Amino acid sequence: MRHSAAHVMAQAIRELYPNAQFAFGPETDNGFYYDVKIPDGALKSEDLPKIEKIMQRISKGRHPFEKKDMGRNEALAFFTSQEFKIKALEGLLKDEQSVSVYTQDGFSDLCRGPHVEHTGQIGAFTIDRIAGAYWLGDSKNEPLQRVYGLCFATKEELKEYKTMMEEARKRDHREIGKKLELFSFHEEGAGFVFWHPRGLTIFNLLIEFIRAENGKRGGKEIKTPEILSVDLWHKSGHYDNFRDNMYFTTAEDKPYAVKPMNCPGSILVYKDGLHSFRDLPLRLMEIGHVHRFELSGVLHGLFRLRAFTQDDGHIYCAQEQVEGEISSFVDAVFSVYGVFGFEDITVFVSTKPEHAMGSDEMWENATAALKVALDKKGVQYKIKEGEGAFYGPKIEFNVKDCIKRNWQLGTIQVDFSMPERFGLEFVGSDGARHRPVLLHRAVLGSLERFLGIYIEHVAGLFPAWIAPVQAIILPVTDNQNEYAAQILAQLKAQGIRAELDLASERLNKKIRNAQLAKIPYMVILGEKEAESKNISVRLRSGENVNEIQVSQFTQTVGGLCASHSTLLWPEIPPQQATAAE
RNA sequence: GCUGGCGUAGCUCAGCUGGUAGAGCAGCUGAUUUGUAAUCAGCAGGUCGGAGGUUCAAAUCCUCUCGCCAGCUCCA
């Protein structure tokens, strides 16, 4: 349907620009696009509504899509005025005996199909935007204009999608990060994030959380240097495979590299001593800060940085322990994601790529171990053929956020290559030296990216346990300032991250400011509270819990935080995350 | 990196075809002492991203550069 819509769009564009040249026009996840070239001109944004209008007309005409097979030479003759179709026939399709051509309403296009029966079946669509593209996606080739359309079976779905996009725009973590004073970016360091006090509070709480999770599961934390001799990176293979993404520096004429990954450092720690089979599996975790050079055009808020922090881990184990380690890692992933409200998790197993190290037997064993571990747990997964790392197969974990976008987070990879390159060993029960298997794993991946995703997932409405400011105290008048200061001290003494608003403003304004800062608890202190020595609490969700004791508040909040609850108050349903102001 | 768009006060933005900058919010000061989403008034705040150039005159035009945004770097 979407692909058929692309043909209809091409027809509409040809009507506006009769000599338009068409390249490729496939479907996308939510619509379609077509790459076009307008000789001696360009499509303008004013053209989009016109195109859409013509498309509506064509659609209403219910013109049938007719398929015709023709020989390659016949097609070459047929498309003489379409330079890109010729190029396609002479390039990509040069080995084909015959190709197919689809025609609707007098417009013919080279196409493998299939198509819907007639143009009335292309559903609800709209022309979205124009962007730049190149013939075959190579910037050395001729520039084209890519016209994007959205297309869904029904108007309702189209509308739903538009609403979702609007919602996504409002949740943009870059905007929320600015409004909530979490972090900033500066020209002086493109691609590097500057954490502000509130953002760093969240970041540190996240580390604290993941550190505890790792510890619970037998992880031992290490920390390795950020700059290491280039020799090490030659040995690890990063210099050969990853050099373009690395930063280099020199001191005393010796070349160094800033680490883009933590594994070589971890391996040096492992190698610093002899290991018995009794030590395995050895799970070395590292909250590692890595630098990776990325092309300027791909930088994107916290999602794509040039320096970020991984909740990395390297597990050294015997071959027969791999399955068990995978199994417990999967448990960890599901458990951790659940805490953040990511319930919809998709699992992929990526298999041997074209360029790979190690024997087929090794790959088969490792891939089988991954699959068996997942099967035994009853975890459904999909295969990504040939998408594994060059050193081993991997499992990838995707989550769906509350507006149904997919994100890849954790991964666990089996590595036979590094243990070989670095000559890793352990002494087995037989007294002989054996080679351990290395598992690379990360639950959250990049903490920065994870926080970006999480910010958008909750639209900045952090649960109490990770909210940078948990409570703000709002005296109704200056007469309560002194009482408010006492309450502040009490809350802080109980470990609540609290602040006090002493501005000479009305309560309404203070509440508004607190709401905009998305602070979970507003502690309101007026004459009544000062007298009774109680506090009244307004929840961010609008509910009130009036006239309670401070200890009741701190115990309740403490309990909710300890369990990482998403509730703001017991028995009050959690706040629906919306991007509203 | 490439293509296109954008860059004006801390933030969000206005500033027509060139005549050397303006609003709201935030900030500061004062008044007000207020009970569940914006009290009033005053003040202060900008080498218009940066560097060149055209011009009597540049935020406005040109060149370069930096950054941001969208897209591309799979796909008849």
Short mmCIF file of C-alpha atoms in Angstrom, two decimals, chain A residues 384-579:
data_model
loop_
_atom_site.label_atom_id
_atom_site.label_comp_id
_atom_site.label_asym_id
_atom_site.label_seq_id
_atom_site.Cartn_x
_atom_site.Cartn_y
_atom_site.Cartn_z
CA LYS A 384 19.34 -10.87 12.73
CA GLU A 385 21.27 -12.81 10.17
CA GLY A 386 24.90 -11.73 9.81
CA GLU A 387 24.58 -8.85 12.27
CA GLY A 388 26.91 -10.18 14.93
CA ALA A 389 30.20 -8.58 15.91
CA PHE A 390 33.28 -9.81 14.04
CA TYR A 391 34.43 -11.64 17.17
CA GLY A 392 31.20 -13.36 18.11
CA PRO A 393 27.40 -13.54 18.06
CA LYS A 394 25.31 -11.31 20.28
CA ILE A 395 21.94 -10.82 21.87
CA GLU A 396 20.38 -7.38 21.64
CA PHE A 397 17.58 -6.05 23.78
CA ASN A 398 15.11 -3.53 22.44
CA VAL A 399 12.48 -1.71 24.45
CA LYS A 400 9.38 0.10 23.36
CA ASP A 401 8.72 3.37 25.13
CA CYS A 402 5.31 4.66 26.09
CA ILE A 403 4.77 6.26 22.72
CA LYS A 404 5.74 3.05 20.96
CA ARG A 405 9.18 3.94 19.74
CA ASN A 406 11.83 1.24 19.74
CA TRP A 407 15.22 1.66 21.32
CA GLN A 408 18.13 -0.69 21.47
CA LEU A 409 19.58 -0.80 24.97
CA GLY A 410 21.46 -3.78 26.33
CA THR A 411 23.59 -6.35 24.62
CA ILE A 412 25.64 -9.38 25.46
CA GLN A 413 28.29 -10.63 23.07
CA VAL A 414 30.36 -13.76 22.99
CA ASP A 415 34.00 -13.09 22.19
CA PHE A 416 36.59 -15.71 21.28
CA SER A 417 38.92 -13.25 19.64
CA MET A 418 40.23 -11.09 22.48
CA PRO A 419 41.10 -14.03 24.77
CA GLU A 420 43.12 -15.37 21.87
CA ARG A 421 44.83 -12.11 21.02
CA PHE A 422 45.75 -11.45 24.63
CA GLY A 423 46.52 -15.06 25.47
CA LEU A 424 44.09 -15.20 28.39
CA GLU A 425 44.24 -18.31 30.52
CA PHE A 426 42.91 -20.02 33.59
CA VAL A 427 44.07 -23.16 35.33
CA GLY A 428 41.50 -25.91 35.08
CA SER A 429 40.76 -28.68 37.54
CA ASP A 430 43.06 -30.84 35.47
CA GLY A 431 45.95 -28.53 36.24
CA ALA A 432 46.28 -27.49 32.60
CA ARG A 433 45.92 -24.04 31.14
CA HIS A 434 42.67 -23.26 29.37
CA ARG A 435 41.37 -20.34 27.40
CA PRO A 436 38.40 -18.53 28.92
CA VAL A 437 35.49 -17.17 26.88
CA LEU A 438 34.92 -13.45 27.18
CA LEU A 439 31.38 -12.09 27.36
CA HIS A 440 30.92 -8.35 26.78
CA ARG A 441 27.72 -7.08 28.29
CA ALA A 442 25.90 -3.86 29.06
CA VAL A 443 22.43 -3.57 30.52
CA LEU A 444 21.75 0.10 29.88
CA GLY A 445 24.43 0.66 27.25
CA SER A 446 25.27 4.34 27.30
CA LEU A 447 23.96 5.84 30.53
CA GLU A 448 23.61 9.20 28.81
CA ARG A 449 21.60 7.75 25.98
CA PHE A 450 19.54 5.71 28.40
CA LEU A 451 18.70 8.82 30.37
CA GLY A 452 17.70 10.58 27.18
CA ILE A 453 15.35 7.73 26.35
CA TYR A 454 14.06 7.61 29.90
CA ILE A 455 13.46 11.37 30.01
CA GLU A 456 11.31 11.03 26.90
CA HIS A 457 9.62 7.91 28.24
CA VAL A 458 8.46 9.68 31.40
CA ALA A 459 8.28 13.12 29.78
CA GLY A 460 10.47 14.51 32.56
CA LEU A 461 8.11 13.23 35.28
CA PHE A 462 10.67 11.20 37.21
CA PRO A 463 9.48 8.85 39.92
CA ALA A 464 10.40 10.02 43.40
CA TRP A 465 13.40 7.72 43.74
CA ILE A 466 15.30 9.31 40.88
CA ALA A 467 13.80 12.82 40.85
CA PRO A 468 16.63 15.32 41.30
CA VAL A 469 14.55 17.42 43.69
CA GLN A 470 12.03 15.29 45.51
CA ALA A 471 10.29 17.90 47.60
CA ILE A 472 10.04 21.66 47.60
CA ILE A 473 8.81 23.48 50.62
CA LEU A 474 6.40 26.31 49.96
CA PRO A 475 5.61 28.64 52.86
CA VAL A 476 2.30 30.39 52.30
CA THR A 477 3.58 33.66 53.76
CA ASP A 478 6.87 34.92 55.18
CA ASN A 479 5.48 34.17 58.64
CA GLN A 480 6.07 30.48 57.95
CA ASN A 481 9.65 30.88 56.74
CA GLU A 482 11.16 29.89 60.03
CA TYR A 483 8.95 26.82 60.36
CA ALA A 484 9.77 25.98 56.74
CA ALA A 485 13.49 26.10 57.49
CA GLN A 486 12.96 23.61 60.32
CA ILE A 487 11.04 21.28 58.05
CA LEU A 488 13.75 21.56 55.39
CA ALA A 489 16.35 20.50 57.92
CA GLN A 490 14.21 17.56 59.00
CA LEU A 491 13.60 16.37 55.47
CA LYS A 492 17.27 16.63 54.59
CA ALA A 493 18.21 14.79 57.75
CA GLN A 494 15.99 11.97 56.55
CA GLY A 495 17.73 11.88 53.20
CA ILE A 496 15.03 13.63 51.20
CA ARG A 497 16.35 15.83 48.40
CA ALA A 498 14.44 18.95 49.41
CA GLU A 499 14.55 22.64 48.61
CA LEU A 500 12.86 25.68 50.05
CA ASP A 501 11.13 28.43 48.06
CA LEU A 502 11.43 31.69 49.99
CA ALA A 503 10.41 33.96 47.14
CA SER A 504 8.01 36.72 47.99
CA GLU A 505 5.40 35.23 45.73
CA ARG A 506 1.90 33.94 46.13
CA LEU A 507 1.40 30.26 46.78
CA ASN A 508 -0.15 29.91 43.34
CA LYS A 509 3.03 31.07 41.69
CA LYS A 510 5.22 28.84 43.81
CA ILE A 511 3.06 25.86 42.95
CA ARG A 512 3.20 26.72 39.30
CA ASN A 513 6.98 26.93 39.39
CA ALA A 514 7.20 23.61 41.21
CA GLN A 515 4.85 21.99 38.72
CA LEU A 516 6.91 23.26 35.82
CA ALA A 517 10.02 21.88 37.50
CA LYS A 518 8.08 18.60 37.78
CA ILE A 519 8.96 18.20 41.44
CA PRO A 520 6.99 15.25 42.88
CA TYR A 521 6.13 16.71 46.30
CA MET A 522 5.15 20.24 47.23
CA VAL A 523 5.21 20.67 50.98
CA ILE A 524 2.82 23.49 51.77
CA LEU A 525 3.21 25.25 55.07
CA GLY A 526 0.69 27.82 56.21
CA GLU A 527 -0.57 29.03 59.51
CA LYS A 528 -2.44 25.79 60.16
CA GLU A 529 0.60 23.59 59.66
CA ALA A 530 2.90 25.84 61.66
CA GLU A 531 0.49 25.63 64.55
CA SER A 532 -0.16 21.88 64.43
CA LYS A 533 3.48 21.13 63.56
CA ASN A 534 2.30 19.11 60.59
CA ILE A 535 2.80 19.46 56.89
CA SER A 536 0.48 19.39 53.91
CA VAL A 537 1.64 17.81 50.70
CA ARG A 538 0.50 18.49 47.21
CA LEU A 539 1.52 15.77 44.80
CA ARG A 540 2.76 16.64 41.34
CA SER A 541 -0.27 14.77 40.02
CA GLY A 542 -2.57 17.28 41.75
CA GLU A 543 -3.75 15.22 44.72
CA ASN A 544 -3.38 16.52 48.25
CA VAL A 545 -2.36 14.78 51.39
CA ASN A 546 -3.13 17.33 54.07
CA GLU A 547 -2.03 17.71 57.66
CA ILE A 548 0.30 14.77 58.15
CA GLN A 549 3.36 14.40 60.34
CA VAL A 550 6.79 14.93 58.87
CA SER A 551 7.80 11.42 59.87
CA GLN A 552 4.83 9.97 58.04
CA PHE A 553 5.92 11.81 54.91
CA THR A 554 9.57 10.81 55.12
CA GLN A 555 8.72 7.19 55.86
CA THR A 556 6.22 6.98 53.04
CA VAL A 557 8.52 8.60 50.49
CA GLY A 558 11.48 6.63 51.76
CA GLY A 559 9.55 3.39 51.33
CA LEU A 560 8.44 4.26 47.80
CA CYS A 561 11.98 5.21 46.84
CA ALA A 562 13.54 2.10 48.32
CA SER A 563 11.29 -0.02 46.13
CA HIS A 564 11.81 2.26 43.08
CA SER A 565 8.07 2.68 42.96
CA THR A 566 6.42 4.78 40.30
CA LEU A 567 3.72 5.73 42.78
CA LEU A 568 3.84 9.19 44.28
CA TRP A 569 1.73 8.09 47.19
CA PRO A 570 0.35 4.71 48.27
CA GLU A 571 -3.03 3.93 46.83
CA ILE A 572 -3.00 6.93 44.57
CA PRO A 573 -2.57 5.64 41.02
CA PRO A 574 0.67 6.65 39.32
CA GLN A 575 0.71 9.78 37.28
CA GLN A 576 0.10 9.34 33.60
CA ALA A 577 3.13 10.64 31.80
CA THR A 578 2.14 13.40 29.45
CA ALA A 579 4.18 16.09 27.91
#
